[in-house]
């Protein structure tokens, strides 16, 4: 009886589906129309950034607006680069981000191993402390931290690590609660038998971590590396507090400095913004899957 | 407590492995928390040692500082509009993308990319888009016969400008919602169709309720983020020129003086470290209270689908 009703319903659905097929095409058309319209809206700012960077100055300020600059002023980039020491800013940013990524990956995975692969008394209670630090705004620790780094003598370009210490060293001390959490989640899905077997063979915990767990954790480590790199590229408040000479500036804070000095030259401003944005967009096309998976995995926007 | 040899071994190795975090926790979290709590009860300008003043910083901030009131109301205004609007826009985009669209990856990338544009670059770009005389947005308004808006120099429009800018970078949430939508079991929709539910009913009765865990998570993160918004104000505010004095970033008539910005200016421009520390602790308390309220309310509206 049930079988019959279900089949009948399915049949009716099929028929009704066919009867509404004209409406179906209309609704599909509306859907694609809306999506295309919204896509254009989302793309226009970026498009405007690039075309503005390529415009001869008068074309920036005319009505109707010029969409494609004629002729494109590629030399705007060259001229902007003489005022905007992008190479130096990139070098500084990499000076911070490479050790920061290494430190974060190593120390968050090392710590997470202790919170997932070894069963010691009190482990989970301590882990709730790790998680609770996520709630703490940076503002609470910002002032004493600044004073600590200053008193140790790690602020200023003439200090060890060229004054980048405050932005690099913390990454080696745990690598951030959120990254520890991500690694731990991943490590817990690796069967415990793998570790047991290795221990039977006389493998030390350090070797299990380094030779068995880390290689398996490559996907989550890639995610963490990517987001740590983005974090240092985008970070503004940290460099603003800790870096005090232009020779130390990162890309983000250098761009702000450029705006401060040449804010009226929109062609140069947009050229500099394009240069700052381009590496990130290139990285997106290069590592698209890691991006999307990372965001879904972490539930956090970049 | 007596532990077996094996247990002691485990404890030893556990502590070895968490030692980097433990050191960081003590040096980078615990000590600074204690220190800033102490500073918050002092008058401290870095040059001279802190002087104990009791709860004065807190009472002055909460009852006598006009800029504190400005900073709190600006921040609330921004949070109240940008967070819910961001959720609505992101969920709507995710719903559109979830309608079995061809070229999904392309559309998703288009919505996502603005969210990874470095925040300073994006702020600088929007300064140009919002330019009163020649900005693209005003050119657009002009084209449809609307009057120009002094986005960054009229105190009434600076925060709406910032909110519009924040909507441009909702792409990260779109990806999260889309993943949530794709987890909703298909048979639910089939059953609803058999019962004669139309698309709208399916969205309001099935899709949205089952998306509430993600919405809840984004709401909490969004509120915390809104209370700490800083860079955008710092860049956009510098354009309109602030009333706070030389080199201020607070926007026209302090209309972009957000909580975190005011805290930063107090600490690193006016060197009122004690006052800024008190502000930081109040921010922490506000964030905690807000999270608890949302968490409490979530029992009424968040549905955790269980197997």
Coordinates of C-alpha atoms in Angstrom, one line a residue:
Chain A
X1 CA 0.0 0.0 0.0
X2 CA 2.7 2.4 1.1
X3 CA 4.8 1.4 -1.8
X4 CA 2.0 2.2 -4.2
X5 CA 1.3 5.6 -2.7
X6 CA 4.9 6.5 -2.8
X7 CA 5.3 5.5 -6.4
X8 CA 2.1 7.4 -7.3
X9 CA 3.5 10.6 -5.6
X10 CA 6.8 10.3 -7.3
X11 CA 5.0 9.9 -10.6
X12 CA 2.9 13.0 -9.9
X13 CA 6.1 14.9 -8.9
X14 CA 7.7 13.9 -12.2
X15 CA 4.7 15.0 -14.2
X16 CA 4.3 18.3 -12.2
X17 CA 8.0 18.9 -12.7
X18 CA 7.6 18.6 -16.4
X19 CA 4.5 20.9 -16.4
X20 CA 6.4 23.6 -14.6
X21 CA 9.5 23.3 -16.8
X22 CA 8.8 26.8 -18.3
X23 CA 8.7 28.3 -14.9
X24 CA 11.7 26.3 -14.0
X25 CA 13.7 27.9 -16.8
X26 CA 12.5 31.3 -15.7
X27 CA 13.6 30.7 -12.1
X28 CA 17.0 29.4 -13.3
X29 CA 17.3 32.5 -15.5
X30 CA 16.5 34.8 -12.5
X31 CA 19.0 32.8 -10.4
X32 CA 21.9 33.1 -12.9
X33 CA 21.0 36.8 -13.5
X34 CA 21.1 37.6 -9.8
X35 CA 24.4 35.7 -9.3
X36 CA 26.0 37.5 -12.3
X37 CA 24.8 40.9 -11.1
X38 CA 26.1 40.3 -7.6
X39 CA 29.4 38.9 -9.0
X40 CA 29.9 42.2 -10.9
X41 CA 29.2 44.2 -7.8
X42 CA 31.8 42.2 -5.8
X43 CA 34.4 42.5 -8.6
X44 CA 34.0 46.2 -9.4
X45 CA 36.1 47.4 -6.5
X46 CA 39.0 45.2 -7.4
X47 CA 38.7 46.1 -11.1
X48 CA 38.5 49.8 -10.2
X49 CA 41.7 49.4 -8.1
X50 CA 43.6 48.0 -11.1
X51 CA 42.3 50.4 -13.7
X52 CA 42.8 53.4 -11.4
X53 CA 46.4 52.2 -11.0
X54 CA 46.8 52.3 -14.8
X55 CA 45.2 55.6 -15.6
X56 CA 46.8 58.8 -16.7
X57 CA 46.0 61.3 -13.8
X58 CA 43.2 63.3 -15.6
X59 CA 41.3 60.1 -16.4
X60 CA 40.9 59.5 -12.7
X61 CA 38.6 62.5 -12.3
X62 CA 36.4 62.6 -15.4
X63 CA 32.7 62.0 -16.0
X64 CA 31.6 59.6 -17.3
X65 CA 34.2 57.3 -15.6
X66 CA 36.8 55.7 -17.7
X67 CA 36.7 51.9 -17.3
X68 CA 39.7 51.0 -19.5
X69 CA 42.5 53.5 -19.3
X70 CA 43.9 54.7 -22.7
X71 CA 46.7 54.2 -23.0
X72 CA 47.4 52.1 -19.8
X73 CA 50.1 53.9 -17.8
X74 CA 52.3 50.9 -16.8
X75 CA 54.9 53.4 -15.7
X76 CA 52.5 54.3 -12.8
X77 CA 53.8 51.2 -11.1
X78 CA 57.4 52.1 -11.7
X79 CA 56.8 55.6 -10.3
X80 CA 54.9 54.3 -7.3
X81 CA 57.7 51.9 -6.6
X82 CA 60.2 54.8 -6.4
X83 CA 58.0 56.3 -3.6
X84 CA 56.8 53.0 -2.1
X85 CA 59.8 50.7 -1.2
X86 CA 57.8 47.6 -1.9
X87 CA 60.8 45.3 -2.2
X88 CA 62.0 46.3 1.2
X89 CA 58.6 45.9 2.8
X90 CA 58.3 42.4 1.2
X91 CA 61.7 41.4 2.5
X92 CA 60.7 42.6 6.0
X93 CA 57.4 40.8 5.8
X94 CA 59.1 37.5 4.7
X95 CA 61.8 38.0 7.4
X96 CA 58.9 37.8 9.9
X97 CA 56.5 35.4 8.2
X98 CA 58.9 32.6 7.3
X99 CA 60.2 32.0 10.9
X100 CA 56.6 32.7 12.1
X101 CA 55.2 30.0 9.9
X102 CA 57.9 27.5 10.9
X103 CA 57.5 28.4 14.6
X104 CA 53.8 28.1 14.5
X105 CA 53.7 24.7 12.6
X106 CA 56.4 23.2 14.9
X107 CA 55.2 24.4 18.2
X108 CA 51.5 24.0 17.7
X109 CA 51.9 20.5 16.4
X110 CA 54.4 19.6 19.2
X111 CA 52.0 21.0 21.9
X112 CA 49.0 19.3 20.3
X113 CA 50.8 16.0 20.5
X114 CA 51.0 16.4 24.2
X115 CA 47.3 17.2 24.3
X116 CA 46.1 14.3 22.2
X117 CA 48.6 11.4 21.8
X118 CA 49.7 11.0 25.4
X119 CA 47.2 10.3 28.1
X120 CA 48.5 12.0 31.2
X121 CA 46.5 12.9 34.4
X122 CA 44.9 16.4 34.1
X123 CA 45.4 16.7 30.4
X124 CA 41.9 17.7 29.4
X125 CA 41.6 20.1 32.3
X126 CA 44.7 21.9 31.1
X127 CA 43.4 21.9 27.5
X128 CA 40.3 23.9 28.6
X129 CA 42.7 26.5 29.8
X130 CA 44.2 26.6 26.3
X131 CA 40.8 27.1 24.8
X132 CA 39.8 29.7 27.3
X133 CA 42.7 31.9 26.2
X134 CA 40.9 32.3 22.8
X135 CA 38.4 34.6 24.5
X136 CA 41.1 37.0 25.7
X137 CA 41.3 40.2 23.6
X138 CA 44.8 41.2 22.5
X139 CA 44.2 44.6 24.1
X140 CA 44.4 43.0 27.6
X141 CA 48.0 41.8 27.2
X142 CA 49.1 44.4 24.6
X143 CA 50.6 47.0 27.0
X144 CA 52.5 44.7 29.4
X145 CA 53.8 42.7 26.4
X146 CA 55.1 45.8 24.8
X147 CA 56.9 46.8 28.0
X148 CA 58.3 43.3 28.4
X149 CA 59.8 43.3 24.8
X150 CA 61.1 46.8 25.3
X151 CA 62.8 45.9 28.7
X152 CA 64.3 42.8 27.2
X153 CA 65.7 45.0 24.5
X154 CA 64.0 43.5 21.4
X155 CA 62.4 46.7 20.1
X156 CA 64.2 48.9 17.6
X157 CA 66.0 48.0 14.4
X158 CA 69.4 47.9 16.1
X159 CA 68.4 45.1 18.5
X160 CA 68.8 41.4 17.8
X161 CA 66.5 40.1 15.1
X162 CA 66.3 43.7 13.7
X163 CA 63.4 44.4 16.1
X164 CA 61.2 41.7 14.6
X165 CA 61.6 39.5 17.7
X166 CA 58.2 40.4 19.3
X167 CA 56.5 39.4 16.1
X168 CA 58.4 36.1 15.6
X169 CA 59.3 34.6 19.0
X170 CA 55.8 34.2 20.4
X171 CA 55.0 31.8 17.5
X172 CA 57.6 29.4 18.9
X173 CA 55.8 29.3 22.2
X174 CA 52.7 27.3 21.4
X175 CA 51.8 28.9 18.1
X176 CA 48.4 30.1 19.2
X177 CA 45.6 28.3 20.9
X178 CA 43.5 28.0 17.8
X179 CA 46.3 26.2 15.9
X180 CA 46.9 23.9 18.8
X181 CA 43.1 23.1 18.7
X182 CA 43.2 22.4 15.0
X183 CA 46.2 20.1 15.3
X184 CA 44.7 18.3 18.2
X185 CA 41.5 17.7 16.4
X186 CA 43.4 16.1 13.5
X187 CA 45.8 14.1 15.7
X188 CA 42.8 12.5 17.6
X189 CA 41.5 11.0 14.3
X190 CA 44.8 9.1 13.9
X191 CA 44.4 5.5 15.3
X192 CA 46.1 5.1 18.7
X193 CA 47.2 1.6 17.6
X194 CA 49.8 3.2 15.3
X195 CA 51.5 4.8 18.3
X196 CA 51.2 1.6 20.4
X197 CA 52.9 -0.5 17.7
X198 CA 55.7 2.1 17.4
X199 CA 56.1 2.1 21.2
X200 CA 56.3 -1.7 21.2
X201 CA 59.2 -1.4 18.8
X202 CA 60.9 0.9 21.2
X203 CA 60.2 4.1 19.4
X204 CA 60.4 7.2 21.7
X205 CA 57.6 9.7 21.8
X206 CA 59.8 12.3 20.0
X207 CA 60.3 9.9 17.1
X208 CA 56.6 9.0 16.9
X209 CA 55.8 12.7 16.8
X210 CA 58.4 13.5 14.1
X211 CA 58.3 10.4 11.9
X212 CA 54.7 9.1 12.2
X213 CA 52.3 11.8 13.3
X214 CA 53.8 14.9 11.5
X215 CA 53.9 13.3 8.0
X216 CA 50.2 12.2 8.4
X217 CA 49.2 15.7 9.5
X218 CA 50.3 17.4 6.3
X219 CA 46.8 18.7 5.3
X220 CA 46.2 20.5 8.6
X221 CA 49.8 21.8 8.7
X222 CA 49.3 23.2 5.2
X223 CA 46.1 25.0 6.4
X224 CA 47.9 26.4 9.5
X225 CA 50.9 27.6 7.4
X226 CA 48.7 29.3 4.9
X227 CA 46.6 31.2 7.5
X228 CA 49.7 32.1 9.6
X229 CA 51.3 33.5 6.5
X230 CA 48.2 35.5 5.7
X231 CA 48.1 36.6 9.3
X232 CA 51.6 38.1 9.2
X233 CA 51.0 39.7 5.7
X234 CA 47.8 41.3 7.0
X235 CA 48.8 42.1 10.6
X236 CA 48.6 45.8 11.3
X237 CA 48.3 46.3 15.1
X238 CA 51.4 44.2 15.9
X239 CA 53.8 46.0 13.5
X240 CA 52.2 49.3 14.4
X241 CA 53.2 48.9 18.0
X242 CA 56.5 47.1 17.7
X243 CA 58.2 48.5 14.6
X244 CA 59.3 52.1 14.9
X245 CA 61.4 52.8 11.8
X246 CA 60.3 52.7 8.2
X247 CA 63.3 50.4 7.4
X248 CA 61.4 47.7 9.5
X249 CA 58.0 48.2 8.0
X250 CA 55.9 45.3 6.7
X251 CA 53.8 45.5 3.5
X252 CA 50.6 46.3 5.4
X253 CA 52.0 49.0 7.6
X254 CA 54.1 50.3 4.7
X255 CA 51.0 50.8 2.6
X256 CA 49.5 52.9 5.4
X257 CA 52.7 54.9 5.5
X258 CA 52.4 55.5 1.8
X259 CA 48.8 56.6 2.2
X260 CA 50.0 59.0 4.9
X261 CA 52.6 60.6 2.6
X262 CA 50.9 60.4 -0.9
X263 CA 47.2 59.9 -0.1
X264 CA 46.2 62.4 -2.8
X265 CA 47.9 60.5 -5.7
X266 CA 45.1 57.9 -6.2
X267 CA 46.9 56.4 -9.2
X268 CA 50.0 55.6 -7.1
X269 CA 47.9 54.6 -4.1
X270 CA 46.0 52.1 -6.3
X271 CA 49.2 50.8 -7.8
X272 CA 50.6 50.2 -4.3
X273 CA 47.4 48.5 -3.2
X274 CA 47.4 46.3 -6.3
X275 CA 51.0 45.3 -5.5
X276 CA 50.0 44.5 -1.9
X277 CA 47.0 42.5 -2.9
X278 CA 48.4 40.6 -6.0
X279 CA 50.6 38.1 -4.1
X280 CA 47.6 37.1 -1.9
X281 CA 45.3 36.6 -4.9
X282 CA 48.1 34.6 -6.7
X283 CA 48.4 32.5 -3.5
X284 CA 44.6 31.9 -3.6
X285 CA 44.7 30.5 -7.2
X286 CA 47.8 28.4 -6.3
X287 CA 46.3 27.0 -3.1
X288 CA 42.6 27.3 -3.7
X289 CA 41.7 24.0 -2.1
X290 CA 43.7 24.6 1.0
X291 CA 41.9 28.0 1.4
X292 CA 38.4 26.7 1.0
X293 CA 39.0 23.5 3.1
X294 CA 40.9 25.6 5.7
X295 CA 38.0 28.0 6.1
X296 CA 35.4 25.2 6.3
X297 CA 37.6 23.4 8.8
X298 CA 38.3 26.3 11.0
X299 CA 35.0 28.1 10.7
X300 CA 37.1 31.3 10.7
X301 CA 37.4 34.0 8.0
X302 CA 40.9 34.7 6.9
Chain B
X1 CA 49.4 10.7 45.2
X2 CA 51.0 7.4 44.2
X3 CA 51.5 6.9 40.5
X4 CA 52.6 3.9 38.7
X5 CA 55.9 4.1 36.7
X6 CA 53.9 4.1 33.4
X7 CA 51.8 7.0 34.6
X8 CA 54.8 9.0 35.7
X9 CA 56.3 8.4 32.3
X10 CA 53.2 9.6 30.6
X11 CA 53.0 12.7 32.8
X12 CA 56.6 13.5 32.1
X13 CA 56.2 13.2 28.3
X14 CA 52.9 15.1 28.3
X15 CA 54.6 18.0 30.1
X16 CA 57.6 17.8 27.7
X17 CA 55.3 18.2 24.8
X18 CA 53.1 21.0 26.1
X19 CA 56.2 22.9 27.5
X20 CA 56.3 25.4 24.5
X21 CA 52.7 26.4 25.1
X22 CA 53.2 26.4 28.9
X23 CA 56.1 28.7 28.7
X24 CA 54.2 31.0 26.3
X25 CA 51.1 30.9 28.5
X26 CA 53.1 32.0 31.5
X27 CA 55.2 34.7 29.7
X28 CA 52.8 35.9 27.1
X29 CA 49.4 35.5 28.8
X30 CA 49.4 35.0 32.5
X31 CA 52.1 37.6 33.4
X32 CA 50.7 40.3 31.1
X33 CA 47.2 39.7 32.4
X34 CA 48.3 40.2 35.9
X35 CA 50.4 43.2 35.0
X36 CA 47.6 44.9 33.0
X37 CA 45.2 44.3 35.8
X38 CA 47.6 46.0 38.2
X39 CA 48.2 48.9 35.8
X40 CA 44.5 49.4 35.4
X41 CA 44.4 50.6 39.1
X42 CA 47.3 52.9 38.6
X43 CA 48.4 56.1 36.9
X44 CA 51.2 55.1 34.6
X45 CA 52.9 57.0 31.8
X46 CA 55.8 54.5 31.3
X47 CA 58.5 57.2 32.2
X48 CA 57.6 57.2 35.9
X49 CA 56.7 54.2 38.0
X50 CA 53.0 53.4 38.3
X51 CA 51.1 55.3 41.1
X52 CA 48.2 53.4 42.7
X53 CA 44.9 55.3 42.2
X54 CA 42.3 52.6 43.1
X55 CA 39.3 52.3 40.8
X56 CA 39.7 55.9 39.5
X57 CA 40.5 54.8 35.9
X58 CA 37.3 52.8 35.8
X59 CA 35.0 55.4 37.3
X60 CA 36.5 58.2 35.1
X61 CA 36.0 56.1 32.0
X62 CA 32.5 55.1 32.8
X63 CA 31.2 58.4 34.2
X64 CA 33.3 61.4 33.2
X65 CA 35.0 60.7 29.8
X66 CA 32.8 62.1 27.0
X67 CA 35.1 60.4 24.4
X68 CA 34.5 57.0 26.2
X69 CA 30.8 57.5 25.6
X70 CA 31.5 58.3 21.9
X71 CA 33.7 55.3 21.5
X72 CA 31.2 52.9 23.0
X73 CA 28.2 54.2 21.0
X74 CA 30.2 54.2 17.8
X75 CA 31.3 50.6 18.4
X76 CA 27.7 49.6 19.3
X77 CA 26.4 51.3 16.2
X78 CA 28.9 49.4 14.0
X79 CA 28.3 46.1 15.7
X80 CA 24.5 46.3 15.7
X81 CA 24.4 46.9 11.9
X82 CA 27.5 45.2 10.4
X83 CA 27.1 41.9 12.2
X84 CA 23.4 41.1 11.4
X85 CA 23.7 42.6 7.9
X86 CA 26.8 40.5 7.3
X87 CA 25.0 37.4 8.3
X88 CA 22.0 38.2 6.1
X89 CA 24.1 38.9 3.0
X90 CA 26.4 35.9 3.5
X91 CA 23.5 33.5 4.1
X92 CA 21.6 34.9 1.0
X93 CA 24.7 34.4 -1.2
X94 CA 25.3 30.9 0.2
X95 CA 21.6 30.0 -0.6
X96 CA 22.0 31.3 -4.1
X97 CA 25.2 29.3 -4.6
X98 CA 23.6 26.2 -3.1
X99 CA 20.8 26.1 -5.8
X100 CA 22.9 23.5 -7.8
X101 CA 24.5 26.3 -9.9
X102 CA 26.8 25.5 -12.8
X103 CA 30.2 27.2 -12.4
X104 CA 29.8 27.1 -8.6
X105 CA 33.6 27.3 -8.0
X106 CA 33.9 30.4 -10.1
X107 CA 31.0 32.3 -8.4
X108 CA 32.3 31.1 -5.0
X109 CA 35.8 32.4 -5.8
X110 CA 34.4 35.8 -6.9
X111 CA 32.6 36.2 -3.6
X112 CA 35.5 34.9 -1.6
X113 CA 38.4 36.9 -3.1
X114 CA 37.5 40.3 -1.6
X115 CA 37.7 38.7 1.9
X116 CA 41.3 37.9 1.5
X117 CA 42.4 41.3 0.2
X118 CA 44.8 42.6 2.8
X119 CA 42.7 44.8 5.1
X120 CA 44.9 47.8 4.7
X121 CA 44.8 47.5 0.9
X122 CA 41.1 47.2 1.1
X123 CA 40.7 50.2 3.3
X124 CA 42.9 52.3 1.0
X125 CA 40.8 51.1 -2.0
X126 CA 37.6 52.1 -0.3
X127 CA 38.9 55.5 0.6
X128 CA 39.2 56.1 -3.1
X129 CA 35.8 54.5 -3.9
X130 CA 34.1 56.7 -1.2
X131 CA 35.9 59.9 -2.4
X132 CA 33.2 62.6 -2.3
X133 CA 34.1 64.3 -5.6
X134 CA 35.3 61.5 -7.9
X135 CA 34.7 58.3 -6.0
X136 CA 33.1 55.5 -8.0
X137 CA 30.2 55.2 -5.5
X138 CA 29.2 58.8 -5.8
X139 CA 29.6 58.6 -9.6
X140 CA 27.1 55.7 -9.5
X141 CA 24.7 57.7 -7.3
X142 CA 25.0 60.6 -9.7
X143 CA 24.3 58.3 -12.7
X144 CA 20.9 57.3 -11.2
X145 CA 20.1 60.9 -10.2
X146 CA 20.8 60.7 -6.5
X147 CA 22.8 63.4 -4.7
X148 CA 26.4 62.8 -3.8
X149 CA 27.2 61.7 -0.3
X150 CA 30.2 63.0 1.7
X151 CA 31.0 59.5 2.9
X152 CA 34.2 60.2 4.8
X153 CA 33.8 63.8 5.8
X154 CA 30.2 63.8 7.0
X155 CA 30.0 62.3 10.5
X156 CA 26.6 60.8 9.8
X157 CA 28.0 58.8 6.8
X158 CA 31.4 57.5 8.0
X159 CA 30.0 54.5 9.9
X160 CA 27.6 53.4 7.1
X161 CA 30.6 53.6 4.8
X162 CA 32.5 51.3 7.1
X163 CA 29.6 48.9 7.2
X164 CA 29.3 48.8 3.4
X165 CA 33.0 48.1 3.3
X166 CA 32.6 45.3 5.8
X167 CA 29.9 43.7 3.6
X168 CA 32.3 43.4 0.7
X169 CA 34.4 40.9 2.7
X170 CA 31.7 38.5 3.8
X171 CA 33.1 35.8 1.4
X172 CA 34.7 33.8 4.2
X173 CA 31.3 33.3 5.9
X174 CA 29.7 32.5 2.6
X175 CA 32.1 29.5 2.3
X176 CA 31.3 28.4 5.8
X177 CA 27.5 28.6 5.2
X178 CA 27.8 26.9 1.9
X179 CA 29.6 24.0 3.6
X180 CA 26.8 23.9 6.2
X181 CA 24.1 23.9 3.5
X182 CA 25.8 21.0 1.7
X183 CA 25.6 19.0 4.9
X184 CA 21.8 19.2 5.1
X185 CA 20.5 15.7 4.2
X186 CA 18.7 15.7 0.9
X187 CA 15.8 13.4 1.9
X188 CA 14.5 16.2 4.1
X189 CA 13.8 18.3 1.0
X190 CA 12.3 15.3 -0.8
X191 CA 9.9 14.6 2.0
X192 CA 9.0 18.3 2.1
X193 CA 8.3 18.3 -1.6
X194 CA 6.1 15.3 -1.2
X195 CA 4.2 17.2 1.4
X196 CA 3.8 20.1 -1.0
X197 CA 6.2 22.6 0.5
X198 CA 7.3 25.3 -1.8
X199 CA 10.8 26.7 -2.1
X200 CA 10.2 29.5 0.4
X201 CA 8.8 27.0 3.0
X202 CA 11.7 24.7 2.4
X203 CA 14.2 27.5 3.1
X204 CA 12.4 28.8 6.3
X205 CA 11.4 25.5 7.7
X206 CA 14.4 23.3 6.8
X207 CA 17.4 25.2 5.6
X208 CA 17.6 28.1 8.0
X209 CA 16.9 26.1 11.2
X210 CA 19.6 23.6 10.2
X211 CA 22.0 26.4 9.4
X212 CA 21.6 28.0 12.9
X213 CA 24.8 26.3 14.4
X214 CA 26.9 28.1 11.7
X215 CA 25.0 31.3 12.1
X216 CA 25.4 31.2 15.9
X217 CA 29.2 30.6 15.5
X218 CA 29.5 33.5 13.1
X219 CA 27.4 35.7 15.3
X220 CA 29.7 35.2 18.3
X221 CA 32.9 35.7 16.2
X222 CA 31.3 38.7 14.4
X223 CA 30.4 40.4 17.7
X224 CA 33.8 39.8 19.2
X225 CA 35.4 41.1 15.9
X226 CA 33.2 44.2 15.8
X227 CA 34.3 45.2 19.2
X228 CA 37.9 45.0 18.2
X229 CA 37.6 46.7 14.7
X230 CA 40.6 48.9 14.4
X231 CA 42.5 49.0 11.1
X232 CA 39.5 50.2 8.9
X233 CA 38.8 53.0 11.3
X234 CA 42.5 53.9 11.5
X235 CA 42.7 54.2 7.7
X236 CA 39.3 55.7 6.8
X237 CA 39.3 58.0 9.8
X238 CA 42.5 59.6 8.9
X239 CA 40.9 61.0 5.7
X240 CA 38.1 63.0 7.3
X241 CA 40.4 64.4 9.9
X242 CA 39.7 63.8 13.5
X243 CA 38.9 66.3 16.3
X244 CA 41.2 64.6 18.8
X245 CA 44.3 66.5 17.7
X246 CA 47.3 66.2 15.5
X247 CA 47.6 63.0 13.5
X248 CA 44.4 61.6 14.9
X249 CA 42.6 58.8 13.1
X250 CA 39.1 59.2 14.7
X251 CA 37.3 60.6 11.7
X252 CA 35.2 63.7 11.4
X253 CA 33.7 64.7 14.8
X254 CA 35.2 61.5 16.2
X255 CA 32.6 59.5 14.3
X256 CA 35.1 56.7 13.8
X257 CA 36.5 56.7 17.3
X258 CA 36.0 53.0 18.0
X259 CA 36.7 51.3 21.3
X260 CA 39.9 49.7 20.2
X261 CA 41.1 52.8 18.5
X262 CA 40.5 54.9 21.6
X263 CA 42.3 52.3 23.6
X264 CA 45.3 52.3 21.3
X265 CA 45.5 56.1 21.2
X266 CA 45.3 56.3 25.0
X267 CA 48.1 53.7 25.4
X268 CA 50.5 54.6 22.6
X269 CA 49.8 58.2 21.7
X270 CA 48.8 59.8 25.1
X271 CA 50.8 57.3 27.1
X272 CA 48.0 56.8 29.6
X273 CA 48.9 53.1 30.1
X274 CA 46.8 52.7 33.3
X275 CA 43.7 54.2 31.7
X276 CA 44.1 52.0 28.6
X277 CA 44.6 48.9 30.7
X278 CA 41.3 49.6 32.5
X279 CA 39.7 50.0 29.1
X280 CA 41.1 46.7 28.0
X281 CA 39.7 44.9 31.1
X282 CA 36.3 46.5 30.5
X283 CA 36.5 45.3 26.9
X284 CA 37.2 41.8 28.1
X285 CA 34.3 41.9 30.4
X286 CA 31.9 43.3 27.7
X287 CA 33.1 40.5 25.3
X288 CA 32.6 37.8 28.0
X289 CA 29.1 39.1 28.9
X290 CA 28.0 39.4 25.3
X291 CA 29.2 35.9 24.5
X292 CA 27.4 34.5 27.5
X293 CA 24.2 36.3 26.5
X294 CA 24.3 35.0 23.0
X295 CA 25.2 31.5 24.3
X296 CA 22.3 31.6 26.7
X297 CA 19.9 32.7 24.0
X298 CA 21.2 30.1 21.6
X299 CA 19.2 27.4 23.5
X300 CA 16.0 29.0 22.1
X301 CA 17.1 29.3 18.5
X302 CA 20.0 27.1 17.6
X303 CA 19.1 23.6 16.4
X304 CA 21.8 21.0 16.6
X305 CA 20.8 18.2 14.2
X306 CA 21.8 14.9 15.7
X307 CA 22.0 11.5 14.2

